[in-house]
Short mmCIF file of C-alpha atoms in Angstrom, two decimals:
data_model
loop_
_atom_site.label_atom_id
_atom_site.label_comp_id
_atom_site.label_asym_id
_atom_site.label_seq_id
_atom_site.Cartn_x
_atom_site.Cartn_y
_atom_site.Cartn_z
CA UNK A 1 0.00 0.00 0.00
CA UNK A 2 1.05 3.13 -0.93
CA UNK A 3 1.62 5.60 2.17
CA UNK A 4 2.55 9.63 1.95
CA UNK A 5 3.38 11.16 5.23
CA UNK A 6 4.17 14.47 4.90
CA UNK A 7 5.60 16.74 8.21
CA UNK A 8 7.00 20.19 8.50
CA UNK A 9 4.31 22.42 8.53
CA UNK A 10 3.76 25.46 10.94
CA UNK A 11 3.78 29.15 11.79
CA UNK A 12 6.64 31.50 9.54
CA UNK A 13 6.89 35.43 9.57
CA UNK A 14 6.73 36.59 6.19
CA UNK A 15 10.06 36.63 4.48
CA UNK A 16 11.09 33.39 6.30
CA UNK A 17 11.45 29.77 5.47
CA UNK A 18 10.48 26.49 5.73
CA UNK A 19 11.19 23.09 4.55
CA UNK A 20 8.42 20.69 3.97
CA UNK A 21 9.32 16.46 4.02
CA UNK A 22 7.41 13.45 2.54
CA UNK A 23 7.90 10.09 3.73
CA UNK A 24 7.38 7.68 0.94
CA UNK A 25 6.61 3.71 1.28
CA UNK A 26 4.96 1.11 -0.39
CA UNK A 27 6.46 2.10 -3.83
CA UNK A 28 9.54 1.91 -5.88
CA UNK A 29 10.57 5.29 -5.17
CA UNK A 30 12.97 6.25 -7.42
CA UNK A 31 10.59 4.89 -10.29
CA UNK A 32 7.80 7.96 -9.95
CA UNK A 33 7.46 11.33 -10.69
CA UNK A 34 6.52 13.51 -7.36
CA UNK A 35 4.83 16.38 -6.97
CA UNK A 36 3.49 19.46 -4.54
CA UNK A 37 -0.07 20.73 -4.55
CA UNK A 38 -1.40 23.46 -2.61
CA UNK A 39 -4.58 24.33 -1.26
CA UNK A 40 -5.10 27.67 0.28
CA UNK A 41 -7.71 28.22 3.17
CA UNK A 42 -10.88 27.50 1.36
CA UNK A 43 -9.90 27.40 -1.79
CA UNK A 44 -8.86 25.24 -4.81
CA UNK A 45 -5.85 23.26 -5.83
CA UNK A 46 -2.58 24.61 -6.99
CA UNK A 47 0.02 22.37 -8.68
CA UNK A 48 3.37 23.79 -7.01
CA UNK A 49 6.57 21.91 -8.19
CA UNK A 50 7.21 18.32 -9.76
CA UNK A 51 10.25 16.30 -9.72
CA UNK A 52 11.50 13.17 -11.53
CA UNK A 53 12.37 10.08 -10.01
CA UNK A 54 15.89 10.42 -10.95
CA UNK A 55 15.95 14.03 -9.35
CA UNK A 56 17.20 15.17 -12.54
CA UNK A 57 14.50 17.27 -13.91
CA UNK A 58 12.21 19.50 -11.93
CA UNK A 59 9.51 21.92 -12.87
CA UNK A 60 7.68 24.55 -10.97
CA UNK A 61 4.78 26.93 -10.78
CA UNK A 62 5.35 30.92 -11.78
CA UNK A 63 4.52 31.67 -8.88
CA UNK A 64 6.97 29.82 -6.38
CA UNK A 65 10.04 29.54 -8.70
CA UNK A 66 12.58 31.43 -7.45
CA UNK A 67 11.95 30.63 -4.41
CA UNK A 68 10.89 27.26 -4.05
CA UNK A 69 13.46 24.11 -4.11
CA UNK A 70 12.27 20.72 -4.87
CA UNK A 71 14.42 17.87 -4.02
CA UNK A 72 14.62 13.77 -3.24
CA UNK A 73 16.73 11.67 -0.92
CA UNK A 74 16.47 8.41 -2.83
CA UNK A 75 18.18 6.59 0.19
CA UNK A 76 15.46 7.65 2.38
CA UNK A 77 12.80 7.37 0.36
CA UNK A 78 11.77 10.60 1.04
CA UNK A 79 10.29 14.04 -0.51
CA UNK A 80 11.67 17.46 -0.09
CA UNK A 81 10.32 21.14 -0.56
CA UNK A 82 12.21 24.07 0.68
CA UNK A 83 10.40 27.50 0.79
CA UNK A 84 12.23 30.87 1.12
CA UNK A 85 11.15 34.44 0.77
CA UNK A 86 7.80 33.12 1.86
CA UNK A 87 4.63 35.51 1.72
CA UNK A 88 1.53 35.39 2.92
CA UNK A 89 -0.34 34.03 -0.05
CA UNK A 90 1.73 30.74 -0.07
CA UNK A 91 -0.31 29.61 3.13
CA UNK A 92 -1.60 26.64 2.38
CA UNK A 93 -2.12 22.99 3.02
CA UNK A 94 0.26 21.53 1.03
CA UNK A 95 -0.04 18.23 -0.32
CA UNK A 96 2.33 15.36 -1.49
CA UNK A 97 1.55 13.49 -4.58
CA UNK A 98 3.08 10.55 -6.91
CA UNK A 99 2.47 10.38 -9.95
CA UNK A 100 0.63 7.81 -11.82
CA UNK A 101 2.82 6.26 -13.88
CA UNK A 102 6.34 5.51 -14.15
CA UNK A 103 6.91 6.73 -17.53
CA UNK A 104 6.18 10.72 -18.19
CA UNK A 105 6.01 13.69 -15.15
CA UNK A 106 3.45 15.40 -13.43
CA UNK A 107 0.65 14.05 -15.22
CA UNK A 108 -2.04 12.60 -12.81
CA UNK A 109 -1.40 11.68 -9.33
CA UNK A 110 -2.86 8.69 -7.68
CA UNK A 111 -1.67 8.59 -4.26
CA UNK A 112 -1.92 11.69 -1.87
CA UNK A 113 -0.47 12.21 1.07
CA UNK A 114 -2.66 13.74 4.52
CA UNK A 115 -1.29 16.85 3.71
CA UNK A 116 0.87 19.97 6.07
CA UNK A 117 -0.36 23.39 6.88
CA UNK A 118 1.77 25.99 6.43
CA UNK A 119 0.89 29.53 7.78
CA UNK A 120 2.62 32.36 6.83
CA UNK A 121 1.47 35.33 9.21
CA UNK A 122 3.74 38.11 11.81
CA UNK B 1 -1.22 28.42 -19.03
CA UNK B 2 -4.09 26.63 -19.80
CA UNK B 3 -7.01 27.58 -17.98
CA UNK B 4 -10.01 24.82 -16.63
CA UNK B 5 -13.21 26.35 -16.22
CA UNK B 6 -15.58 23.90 -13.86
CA UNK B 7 -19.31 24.33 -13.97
CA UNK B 8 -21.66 24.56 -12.38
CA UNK B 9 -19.68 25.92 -9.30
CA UNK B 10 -22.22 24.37 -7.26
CA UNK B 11 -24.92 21.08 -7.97
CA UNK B 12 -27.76 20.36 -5.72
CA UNK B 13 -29.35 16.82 -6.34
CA UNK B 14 -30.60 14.04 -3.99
CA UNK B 15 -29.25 11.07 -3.47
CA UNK B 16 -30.30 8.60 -6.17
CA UNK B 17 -29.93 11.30 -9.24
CA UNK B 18 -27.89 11.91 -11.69
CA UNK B 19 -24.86 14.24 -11.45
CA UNK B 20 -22.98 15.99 -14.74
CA UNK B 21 -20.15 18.20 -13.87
CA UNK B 22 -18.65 19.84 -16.87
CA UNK B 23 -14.65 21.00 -17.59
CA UNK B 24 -14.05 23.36 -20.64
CA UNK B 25 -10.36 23.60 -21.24
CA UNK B 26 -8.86 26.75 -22.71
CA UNK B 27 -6.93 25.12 -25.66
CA UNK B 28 -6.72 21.81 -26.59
CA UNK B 29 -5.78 19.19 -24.20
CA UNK B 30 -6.70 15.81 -26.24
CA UNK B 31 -7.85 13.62 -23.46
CA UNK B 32 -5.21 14.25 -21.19
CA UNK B 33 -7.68 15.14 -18.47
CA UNK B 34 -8.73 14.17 -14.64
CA UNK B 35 -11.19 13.99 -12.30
CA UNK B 36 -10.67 14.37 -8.46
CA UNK B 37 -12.52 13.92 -5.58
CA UNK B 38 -12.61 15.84 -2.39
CA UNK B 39 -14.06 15.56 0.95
CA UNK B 40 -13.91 17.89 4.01
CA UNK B 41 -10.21 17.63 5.66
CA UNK B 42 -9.53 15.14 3.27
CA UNK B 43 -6.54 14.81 0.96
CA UNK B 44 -8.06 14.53 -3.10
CA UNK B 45 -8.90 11.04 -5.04
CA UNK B 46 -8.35 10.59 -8.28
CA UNK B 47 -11.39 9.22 -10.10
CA UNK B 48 -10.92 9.19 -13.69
CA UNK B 49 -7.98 9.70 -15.38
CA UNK B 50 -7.23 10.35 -19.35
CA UNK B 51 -10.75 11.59 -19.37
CA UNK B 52 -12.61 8.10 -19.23
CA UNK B 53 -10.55 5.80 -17.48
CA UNK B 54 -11.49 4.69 -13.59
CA UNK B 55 -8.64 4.89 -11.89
CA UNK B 56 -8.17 1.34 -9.07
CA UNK B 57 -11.11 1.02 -6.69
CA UNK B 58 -13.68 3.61 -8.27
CA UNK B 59 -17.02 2.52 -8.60
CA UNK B 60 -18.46 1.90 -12.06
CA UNK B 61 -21.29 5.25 -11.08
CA UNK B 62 -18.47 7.10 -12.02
CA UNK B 63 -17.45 7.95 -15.45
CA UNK B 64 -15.62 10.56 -17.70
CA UNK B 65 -15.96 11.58 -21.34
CA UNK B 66 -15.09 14.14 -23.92
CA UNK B 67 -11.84 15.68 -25.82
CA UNK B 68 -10.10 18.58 -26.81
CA UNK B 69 -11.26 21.16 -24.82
CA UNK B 70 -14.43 19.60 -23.60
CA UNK B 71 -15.23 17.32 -20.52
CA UNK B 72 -17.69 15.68 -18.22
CA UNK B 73 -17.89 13.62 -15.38
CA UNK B 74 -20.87 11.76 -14.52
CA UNK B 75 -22.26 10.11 -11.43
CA UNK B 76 -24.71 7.97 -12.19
CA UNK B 77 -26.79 7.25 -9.20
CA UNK B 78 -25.66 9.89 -6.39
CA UNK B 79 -24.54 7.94 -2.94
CA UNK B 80 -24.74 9.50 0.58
CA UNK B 81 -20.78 9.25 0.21
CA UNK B 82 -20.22 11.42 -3.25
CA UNK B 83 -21.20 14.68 -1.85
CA UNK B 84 -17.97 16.25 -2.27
CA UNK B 85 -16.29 18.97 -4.25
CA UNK B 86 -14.47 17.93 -7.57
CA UNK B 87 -11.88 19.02 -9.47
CA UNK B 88 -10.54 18.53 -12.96
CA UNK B 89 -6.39 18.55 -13.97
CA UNK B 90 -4.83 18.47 -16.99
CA UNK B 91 -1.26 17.30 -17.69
CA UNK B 92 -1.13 18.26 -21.71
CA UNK B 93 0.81 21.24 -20.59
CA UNK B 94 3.16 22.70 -18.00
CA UNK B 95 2.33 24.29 -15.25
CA UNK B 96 0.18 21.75 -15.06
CA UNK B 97 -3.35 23.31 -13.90
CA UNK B 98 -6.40 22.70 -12.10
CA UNK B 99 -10.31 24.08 -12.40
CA UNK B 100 -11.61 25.77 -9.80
CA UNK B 101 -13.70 23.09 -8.26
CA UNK B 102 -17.82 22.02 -8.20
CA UNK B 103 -19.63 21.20 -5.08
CA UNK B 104 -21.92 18.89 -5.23
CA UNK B 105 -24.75 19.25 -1.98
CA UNK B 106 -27.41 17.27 -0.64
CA UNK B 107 -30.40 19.15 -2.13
#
C-alpha cells in the first residue's frame, strides 16, 4: 500500500522559510514522478513543483520559482520542498503526490499524502 | 497556461440522481484530463484519469468523457458518500493546472 506522510508544517513570519518532508513507502521510489499541490484556506488546488524520479529534472509553478526548491533523498525514500522568501499568499495545506505512472512527469497523481499546513502570518 | 473552467460551481441533487459536472479547457488538451474527488479535511482522489478511465477502486457510477477542450464527469446514481467537491487537472501542458472546483450538496 502506498503511504505519503508528509511533516513540516507550521507558523513562519513573512520573508522566512520552511522546509516541507514526505515520507514515501509502499512504492519503488525512485521509479515515480513527485509532486506538490497546494490548497489555500478555502480554496482550490494549486500544482506547485514536480520532480523526476531520478531528481534530474524538476519543474515549478510561476509563482513559487525562485523561491521554491524541490528535491529527493532516494536513500530515504523521502520528498523534499524548501520555501524561502515566503509571503503570505503561499499559506496553504500543502499536499504530497506521486504520480501515476512511471513513464512521463506530473501528469495525474494517484496517491496523496494527509497533507501539512503551512501559515505564513507576523 | 491553460485555464479549466468547472461548472456549475455548485450542484444540488438528492441522493439517487444523476450528477454531470462539466470542464471546458482553454486550448486543446486531447484527453489528457482528470477527475478528483474531495471531501472535508480530506486529501483529493483521483477518479478518472485520461478523461474516461477509472482509476483502481472507483465505482463503475463514475465515469468521464469528452476531448479537446471539452469534458464531463458523470455520477450515475448519487450515494450519501459522493457529496464532495471535484476538481478537474490536466497534464497536456506545464504548469500543469487545475479548475476551480464544483460542489456537489445534498439538495
Amino acid at each position: 500500500e502506498v503511504q505519503l506522510l508528509e511533516s513540516g508544517g507550521g507558523l513562519v513570519q513573512p520573508g522566512g522559510s520552511l522546509s516541507l518532508s514526505c515520507a514515501a513507502s509502499g512504492f519503488t521510489f525512485t521509479s515515480y514522478g513527485m509532486s506538490w499541490v497546494r490548497q489555500a484556506p478555502g480554496k482550490g488546488l494549486e500544482w506547485v513543483s514536480t520532480i523526476s524520479g531520478s531528481g534530474g529534472s524538476t519543474f515549478f509553478a510561476d509563482s513559487v520559482s525562485g523561491r521554491f526548491t524541490i528535491s529527493r533523498d532516494t536513500s530515504k525514500n523521502t520528498l523534499y520542498l524548501h520555501m524561502h522568501s515566503l509571503r503570505a499568499e503561499d499559506t496553504a495545506v500543502y499536499y504530497c503526490a506521486k504520480d501515476l505512472w512511471e513513464i512521463g512527469l506530473g501528469y495525474h497523481f494517484d496517491s496523496w499524502g494527509q497533507g501539512t499546513l503551512v501559515t505564513v502570518s507576523s | 497556461e491553460i485555464v479549466l473552467t468547472q461548472s456549475p460551481a455548485t450542484l444540488s441533487l438528492s441522493p439517487g440522481e444523476r450528477a454531470t459536472l462539466s470542464c471546458r479547457a482553454s486550448q486543446s488538451i486531447s484527453t489528457y484530463l482528470a477527475w478528483y474527488q474531495q471531501k472535508p479535511g480530506q486529501a483529493p482522489r483521483l477518479l478518472i484519469y485520461d478523461a474516461s478511465n477509472r482509476a483502481t477502486g472507483i465505482p463503475a457510477r463514475f465515469s468521464g468523457s469528452g476531448s479537446e477542450t471539452g469534458f464531463t464527469l458523470t455520477i450515475s446514481s448519487l450515494e450519501p458518500e459522493d457529496f464532495a467537491v471535484y476538481y478537474c487537472q490536466q497534464r497536456s501542458n506545464w504548469p500543469k493546472t487545475f479548475g476551480q472546483g464544483t460542489k456537489v450538496e445534498i439538495k
